[in-house]
C-alpha cells in the first residue's frame, strides 16, 4: 500500500476492502494481487477495491492494526 503515511482510510464494504491512498503510484500491485485473489481495482479517486469475499472485515481489522504498529 506504500506505507503507513500513504493510507488515508480502510473500510470493509460488502466483501470488498476499500483502501484510499494518498499516492497510488506507491502501491505494490503484485502484493495486492497476492492478498486479493478474486480481483483488485483502482479508481480514479485513489481508491483500491480488493475483492476478498467473507474475509474483508477481518482483513480490514488486520490492516488497521498493522498500520498503527
PDB file of N, CA and C in Angstrom:
ATOM      1  N   UNK A   1       0.812  -1.206   0.000  1.00  0.00           N
ATOM      2  CA  UNK A   1       0.000   0.000   0.000  1.00  0.00           C
ATOM      3  C   UNK A   1       0.844   1.254   0.000  1.00  0.00           C
ATOM      4  N   UNK A   2       2.129   1.095   0.158  1.00  0.00           N
ATOM      5  CA  UNK A   2       3.002   2.251   0.097  1.00  0.00           C
ATOM      6  C   UNK A   2       3.397   2.821   1.444  1.00  0.00           C
ATOM      7  N   UNK A   3       3.102   2.109   2.520  1.00  0.00           N
ATOM      8  CA  UNK A   3       3.489   2.561   3.855  1.00  0.00           C
ATOM      9  C   UNK A   3       2.366   3.235   4.614  1.00  0.00           C
ATOM     10  N   UNK A   4       2.555   3.345   5.919  1.00  0.00           N
ATOM     11  CA  UNK A   4       1.551   3.932   6.816  1.00  0.00           C
ATOM     12  C   UNK A   4       1.098   5.313   6.374  1.00  0.00           C
ATOM     13  N   UNK A   5       2.033   6.130   5.968  1.00  0.00           N
ATOM     14  CA  UNK A   5       1.699   7.518   5.616  1.00  0.00           C
ATOM     15  C   UNK A   5       1.002   7.642   4.261  1.00  0.00           C
ATOM     16  N   UNK A   6       0.875   6.524   3.541  1.00  0.00           N
ATOM     17  CA  UNK A   6       0.220   6.551   2.237  1.00  0.00           C
ATOM     18  C   UNK A   6      -1.248   6.113   2.309  1.00  0.00           C
ATOM     19  N   UNK A   7      -1.704   5.660   3.464  1.00  0.00           N
ATOM     20  CA  UNK A   7      -3.069   5.163   3.606  1.00  0.00           C
ATOM     21  C   UNK A   7      -3.937   6.212   4.292  1.00  0.00           C
ATOM     22  N   UNK A   8      -4.959   6.661   3.579  1.00  0.00           N
ATOM     23  CA  UNK A   8      -5.905   7.627   4.165  1.00  0.00           C
ATOM     24  C   UNK A   8      -6.985   6.932   4.965  1.00  0.00           C
ATOM     25  N   UNK A   9      -7.529   5.841   4.422  1.00  0.00           N
ATOM     26  CA  UNK A   9      -8.590   5.121   5.130  1.00  0.00           C
ATOM     27  C   UNK A   9      -8.693   3.694   4.631  1.00  0.00           C
ATOM     28  N   UNK A  10      -9.301   2.852   5.485  1.00  0.00           N
ATOM     29  CA  UNK A  10      -9.553   1.453   5.172  1.00  0.00           C
ATOM     30  C   UNK A  10     -10.981   1.161   5.610  1.00  0.00           C
ATOM     31  N   UNK A  11     -11.765   0.597   4.694  1.00  0.00           N
ATOM     32  CA  UNK A  11     -13.158   0.301   5.003  1.00  0.00           C
ATOM     33  C   UNK A  11     -13.551  -1.018   4.344  1.00  0.00           C
ATOM     34  N   UNK A  12     -14.370  -1.781   5.047  1.00  0.00           N
ATOM     35  CA  UNK A  12     -14.884  -3.029   4.508  1.00  0.00           C
ATOM     36  C   UNK A  12     -16.321  -2.810   4.055  1.00  0.00           C
ATOM     37  N   UNK A  13     -16.602  -3.144   2.802  1.00  0.00           N
ATOM     38  CA  UNK A  13     -17.934  -2.960   2.225  1.00  0.00           C
ATOM     39  C   UNK A  13     -18.324  -4.176   1.389  1.00  0.00           C
ATOM     40  N   UNK A  14     -19.316  -4.907   1.826  1.00  0.00           N
ATOM     41  CA  UNK A  14     -19.903  -5.998   1.038  1.00  0.00           C
ATOM     42  C   UNK A  14     -18.868  -6.902   0.363  1.00  0.00           C
ATOM     43  N   UNK A  15     -17.959  -7.447   1.153  1.00  0.00           N
ATOM     44  CA  UNK A  15     -16.977  -8.365   0.605  1.00  0.00           C
ATOM     45  C   UNK A  15     -15.784  -7.716  -0.069  1.00  0.00           C
ATOM     46  N   UNK A  16     -15.738  -6.386  -0.002  1.00  0.00           N
ATOM     47  CA  UNK A  16     -14.607  -5.653  -0.584  1.00  0.00           C
ATOM     48  C   UNK A  16     -13.885  -4.907   0.520  1.00  0.00           C
ATOM     49  N   UNK A  17     -12.610  -4.762   0.345  1.00  0.00           N
ATOM     50  CA  UNK A  17     -11.818  -3.902   1.210  1.00  0.00           C
ATOM     51  C   UNK A  17     -11.501  -2.678   0.372  1.00  0.00           C
ATOM     52  N   UNK A  18     -11.940  -1.507   0.835  1.00  0.00           N
ATOM     53  CA  UNK A  18     -11.717  -0.265   0.103  1.00  0.00           C
ATOM     54  C   UNK A  18     -10.647   0.524   0.847  1.00  0.00           C
ATOM     55  N   UNK A  19      -9.529   0.742   0.170  1.00  0.00           N
ATOM     56  CA  UNK A  19      -8.403   1.457   0.757  1.00  0.00           C
ATOM     57  C   UNK A  19      -8.195   2.735  -0.054  1.00  0.00           C
ATOM     58  N   UNK A  20      -8.181   3.862   0.626  1.00  0.00           N
ATOM     59  CA  UNK A  20      -7.933   5.135  -0.052  1.00  0.00           C
ATOM     60  C   UNK A  20      -6.479   5.513   0.200  1.00  0.00           C
ATOM     61  N   UNK A  21      -5.748   5.753  -0.888  1.00  0.00           N
ATOM     62  CA  UNK A  21      -4.326   6.062  -0.803  1.00  0.00           C
ATOM     63  C   UNK A  21      -4.056   7.529  -1.089  1.00  0.00           C
ATOM     64  N   UNK A  22      -2.972   8.031  -0.525  1.00  0.00           N
ATOM     65  CA  UNK A  22      -2.503   9.379  -0.818  1.00  0.00           C
ATOM     66  C   UNK A  22      -1.899   9.402  -2.211  1.00  0.00           C
ATOM     67  N   UNK A  23      -1.015   8.441  -2.500  1.00  0.00           N
ATOM     68  CA  UNK A  23      -0.309   8.367  -3.783  1.00  0.00           C
ATOM     69  C   UNK A  23      -0.427   6.950  -4.327  1.00  0.00           C
ATOM     70  N   UNK A  24      -1.259   6.752  -5.330  1.00  0.00           N
ATOM     71  CA  UNK A  24      -1.479   5.412  -5.873  1.00  0.00           C
ATOM     72  C   UNK A  24      -0.236   4.849  -6.557  1.00  0.00           C
ATOM     73  N   UNK A  25       0.706   5.666  -6.920  1.00  0.00           N
ATOM     74  CA  UNK A  25       1.935   5.183  -7.555  1.00  0.00           C
ATOM     75  C   UNK A  25       2.837   4.427  -6.587  1.00  0.00           C
ATOM     76  N   UNK A  26       2.598   4.570  -5.300  1.00  0.00           N
ATOM     77  CA  UNK A  26       3.420   3.887  -4.296  1.00  0.00           C
ATOM     78  C   UNK A  26       2.922   2.478  -3.988  1.00  0.00           C
ATOM     79  N   UNK A  27       1.813   2.054  -4.569  1.00  0.00           N
ATOM     80  CA  UNK A  27       1.259   0.735  -4.272  1.00  0.00           C
ATOM     81  C   UNK A  27       2.090  -0.356  -4.959  1.00  0.00           C
ATOM     82  N   UNK A  28       1.979  -1.562  -4.435  1.00  0.00           N
ATOM     83  CA  UNK A  28       2.666  -2.728  -4.995  1.00  0.00           C
ATOM     84  C   UNK A  28       1.589  -3.658  -5.563  1.00  0.00           C
ATOM     85  N   UNK A  29       1.387  -3.611  -6.867  1.00  0.00           N
ATOM     86  CA  UNK A  29       0.318  -4.387  -7.498  1.00  0.00           C
ATOM     87  C   UNK A  29       0.489  -5.895  -7.315  1.00  0.00           C
ATOM     88  N   UNK A  30       1.708  -6.375  -7.325  1.00  0.00           N
ATOM     89  CA  UNK A  30       1.955  -7.812  -7.148  1.00  0.00           C
ATOM     90  C   UNK A  30       1.528  -8.239  -5.744  1.00  0.00           C
ATOM     91  N   UNK A  31       1.883  -7.467  -4.732  1.00  0.00           N
ATOM     92  CA  UNK A  31       1.487  -7.785  -3.357  1.00  0.00           C
ATOM     93  C   UNK A  31      -0.031  -7.705  -3.199  1.00  0.00           C
ATOM     94  N   UNK A  32      -0.651  -6.699  -3.797  1.00  0.00           N
ATOM     95  CA  UNK A  32      -2.106  -6.561  -3.705  1.00  0.00           C
ATOM     96  C   UNK A  32      -2.812  -7.743  -4.363  1.00  0.00           C
ATOM     97  N   UNK A  33      -2.318  -8.196  -5.490  1.00  0.00           N
ATOM     98  CA  UNK A  33      -2.910  -9.356  -6.162  1.00  0.00           C
ATOM     99  C   UNK A  33      -2.771 -10.606  -5.299  1.00  0.00           C
ATOM    100  N   UNK A  34      -1.711 -10.662  -4.518  1.00  0.00           N
ATOM    101  CA  UNK A  34      -1.499 -11.805  -3.633  1.00  0.00           C
ATOM    102  C   UNK A  34      -2.488 -11.872  -2.484  1.00  0.00           C
ATOM    103  N   UNK A  35      -2.954 -10.727  -2.007  1.00  0.00           N
ATOM    104  CA  UNK A  35      -3.917 -10.745  -0.904  1.00  0.00           C
ATOM    105  C   UNK A  35      -5.357 -10.658  -1.393  1.00  0.00           C
ATOM    106  N   UNK A  36      -5.558 -10.365  -2.665  1.00  0.00           N
ATOM    107  CA  UNK A  36      -6.910 -10.262  -3.227  1.00  0.00           C
ATOM    108  C   UNK A  36      -7.020 -11.111  -4.493  1.00  0.00           C
ATOM    109  N   UNK A  37      -7.006 -12.452  -4.322  1.00  0.00           N
ATOM    110  CA  UNK A  37      -7.017 -13.326  -5.498  1.00  0.00           C
ATOM    111  C   UNK A  37      -8.274 -13.217  -6.350  1.00  0.00           C
ATOM    112  N   UNK A  38      -9.352 -12.671  -5.793  1.00  0.00           N
ATOM    113  CA  UNK A  38     -10.594 -12.514  -6.574  1.00  0.00           C
ATOM    114  C   UNK A  38     -10.557 -11.280  -7.459  1.00  0.00           C
ATOM    115  N   UNK A  39      -9.645 -10.359  -7.162  1.00  0.00           N
ATOM    116  CA  UNK A  39      -9.524  -9.182  -8.002  1.00  0.00           C
ATOM    117  C   UNK A  39      -9.179  -7.927  -7.226  1.00  0.00           C
ATOM    118  N   UNK A  40      -8.713  -6.958  -7.971  1.00  0.00           N
ATOM    119  CA  UNK A  40      -8.295  -5.686  -7.413  1.00  0.00           C
ATOM    120  C   UNK A  40      -8.567  -4.617  -8.462  1.00  0.00           C
ATOM    121  N   UNK A  41      -9.163  -3.507  -8.036  1.00  0.00           N
ATOM    122  CA  UNK A  41      -9.462  -2.431  -8.979  1.00  0.00           C
ATOM    123  C   UNK A  41      -9.040  -1.099  -8.381  1.00  0.00           C
ATOM    124  N   UNK A  42      -8.467  -0.253  -9.209  1.00  0.00           N
ATOM    125  CA  UNK A  42      -8.048   1.080  -8.798  1.00  0.00           C
ATOM    126  C   UNK A  42      -8.977   2.096  -9.443  1.00  0.00           C
ATOM    127  N   UNK A  43      -9.553   2.971  -8.627  1.00  0.00           N
ATOM    128  CA  UNK A  43     -10.423   4.007  -9.169  1.00  0.00           C
ATOM    129  C   UNK A  43      -9.609   5.267  -9.426  1.00  0.00           C
ATOM    130  N   UNK A  44     -10.184   6.194 -10.132  1.00  0.00           N
ATOM    131  CA  UNK A  44      -9.508   7.451 -10.431  1.00  0.00           C
ATOM    132  C   UNK A  44      -9.348   8.348  -9.227  1.00  0.00           C
ATOM    133  N   UNK A  45     -10.069   8.055  -8.148  1.00  0.00           N
ATOM    134  CA  UNK A  45     -10.008   8.905  -6.958  1.00  0.00           C
ATOM    135  C   UNK A  45      -9.041   8.383  -5.905  1.00  0.00           C
ATOM    136  N   UNK A  46      -8.197   7.424  -6.269  1.00  0.00           N
ATOM    137  CA  UNK A  46      -7.198   6.914  -5.333  1.00  0.00           C
ATOM    138  C   UNK A  46      -7.684   5.783  -4.455  1.00  0.00           C
ATOM    139  N   UNK A  47      -8.843   5.213  -4.775  1.00  0.00           N
ATOM    140  CA  UNK A  47      -9.353   4.076  -4.010  1.00  0.00           C
ATOM    141  C   UNK A  47      -8.912   2.780  -4.672  1.00  0.00           C
ATOM    142  N   UNK A  48      -8.542   1.833  -3.828  1.00  0.00           N
ATOM    143  CA  UNK A  48      -8.263   0.485  -4.296  1.00  0.00           C
ATOM    144  C   UNK A  48      -9.353  -0.399  -3.708  1.00  0.00           C
ATOM    145  N   UNK A  49     -10.027  -1.151  -4.558  1.00  0.00           N
ATOM    146  CA  UNK A  49     -11.050  -2.100  -4.131  1.00  0.00           C
ATOM    147  C   UNK A  49     -10.461  -3.495  -4.256  1.00  0.00           C
ATOM    148  N   UNK A  50     -10.298  -4.157  -3.118  1.00  0.00           N
ATOM    149  CA  UNK A  50      -9.785  -5.517  -3.088  1.00  0.00           C
ATOM    150  C   UNK A  50     -10.970  -6.446  -2.872  1.00  0.00           C
ATOM    151  N   UNK A  51     -11.205  -7.345  -3.799  1.00  0.00           N
ATOM    152  CA  UNK A  51     -12.334  -8.267  -3.705  1.00  0.00           C
ATOM    153  C   UNK A  51     -11.915  -9.477  -2.879  1.00  0.00           C
ATOM    154  N   UNK A  52     -12.416  -9.532  -1.644  1.00  0.00           N
ATOM    155  CA  UNK A  52     -11.977 -10.558  -0.701  1.00  0.00           C
ATOM    156  C   UNK A  52     -13.081 -11.508  -0.268  1.00  0.00           C
ATOM    157  N   UNK A  53     -14.318 -11.166  -0.487  1.00  0.00           N
ATOM    158  CA  UNK A  53     -15.410 -12.009  -0.023  1.00  0.00           C
ATOM    159  C   UNK A  53     -15.572 -11.916   1.485  1.00  0.00           C
ATOM    160  N   UNK A  54     -15.827 -13.050   2.107  1.00  0.00           N
ATOM    161  CA  UNK A  54     -16.153 -13.070   3.537  1.00  0.00           C
ATOM    162  C   UNK A  54     -14.994 -12.680   4.453  1.00  0.00           C
ATOM    163  N   UNK A  55     -13.785 -12.586   3.934  1.00  0.00           N
ATOM    164  CA  UNK A  55     -12.636 -12.224   4.773  1.00  0.00           C
ATOM    165  C   UNK A  55     -12.372 -10.713   4.806  1.00  0.00           C
ATOM    166  N   UNK A  56     -13.187  -9.931   4.127  1.00  0.00           N
ATOM    167  CA  UNK A  56     -12.942  -8.483   4.028  1.00  0.00           C
ATOM    168  C   UNK A  56     -12.941  -7.797   5.396  1.00  0.00           C
ATOM    169  N   UNK A  57     -13.895  -8.140   6.254  1.00  0.00           N
ATOM    170  CA  UNK A  57     -13.946  -7.499   7.578  1.00  0.00           C
ATOM    171  C   UNK A  57     -12.695  -7.800   8.395  1.00  0.00           C
ATOM    172  N   UNK A  58     -12.292  -9.064   8.410  1.00  0.00           N
ATOM    173  CA  UNK A  58     -11.098  -9.461   9.169  1.00  0.00           C
ATOM    174  C   UNK A  58      -9.844  -8.810   8.598  1.00  0.00           C
ATOM    175  N   UNK A  59      -9.760  -8.707   7.292  1.00  0.00           N
ATOM    176  CA  UNK A  59      -8.598  -8.074   6.666  1.00  0.00           C
ATOM    177  C   UNK A  59      -8.545  -6.593   7.001  1.00  0.00           C
ATOM    178  N   UNK A  60      -9.691  -5.928   7.043  1.00  0.00           N
ATOM    179  CA  UNK A  60      -9.724  -4.511   7.407  1.00  0.00           C
ATOM    180  C   UNK A  60      -9.196  -4.309   8.823  1.00  0.00           C
ATOM    181  N   UNK A  61      -9.622  -5.160   9.742  1.00  0.00           N
ATOM    182  CA  UNK A  61      -9.143  -5.065  11.128  1.00  0.00           C
ATOM    183  C   UNK A  61      -7.643  -5.307  11.187  1.00  0.00           C
ATOM    184  N   UNK A  62      -7.162  -6.318  10.477  1.00  0.00           N
ATOM    185  CA  UNK A  62      -5.732  -6.652  10.480  1.00  0.00           C
ATOM    186  C   UNK A  62      -4.898  -5.529   9.880  1.00  0.00           C
ATOM    187  N   UNK A  63      -5.355  -4.948   8.777  1.00  0.00           N
ATOM    188  CA  UNK A  63      -4.597  -3.862   8.156  1.00  0.00           C
ATOM    189  C   UNK A  63      -4.560  -2.620   9.033  1.00  0.00           C
ATOM    190  N   UNK A  64      -5.704  -2.287   9.618  1.00  0.00           N
ATOM    191  CA  UNK A  64      -5.716  -1.107  10.530  1.00  0.00           C
ATOM    192  C   UNK A  64      -4.727  -1.329  11.678  1.00  0.00           C
ATOM    193  N   UNK A  65      -4.735  -2.516  12.231  1.00  0.00           N
ATOM    194  CA  UNK A  65      -3.835  -2.839  13.336  1.00  0.00           C
ATOM    195  C   UNK A  65      -2.375  -2.758  12.901  1.00  0.00           C
ATOM    196  N   UNK A  66      -2.070  -3.303  11.750  1.00  0.00           N
ATOM    197  CA  UNK A  66      -0.692  -3.290  11.242  1.00  0.00           C
ATOM    198  C   UNK A  66      -0.202  -1.889  10.958  1.00  0.00           C
ATOM    199  N   UNK A  67      -1.079  -1.024  10.479  1.00  0.00           N
ATOM    200  CA  UNK A  67      -0.678   0.354  10.156  1.00  0.00           C
ATOM    201  C   UNK A  67      -0.469   1.202  11.397  1.00  0.00           C
ATOM    202  N   UNK A  68      -1.107   0.832  12.490  1.00  0.00           N
ATOM    203  CA  UNK A  68      -0.924   1.577  13.742  1.00  0.00           C
ATOM    204  C   UNK A  68       0.420   1.222  14.370  1.00  0.00           C
ATOM    205  N   UNK A  69       0.816  -0.031  14.234  1.00  0.00           N
ATOM    206  CA  UNK A  69       2.066  -0.518  14.874  1.00  0.00           C
ATOM    207  C   UNK A  69       3.256   0.031  14.237  1.00  0.00           C
TER     208      UNK A  69
END
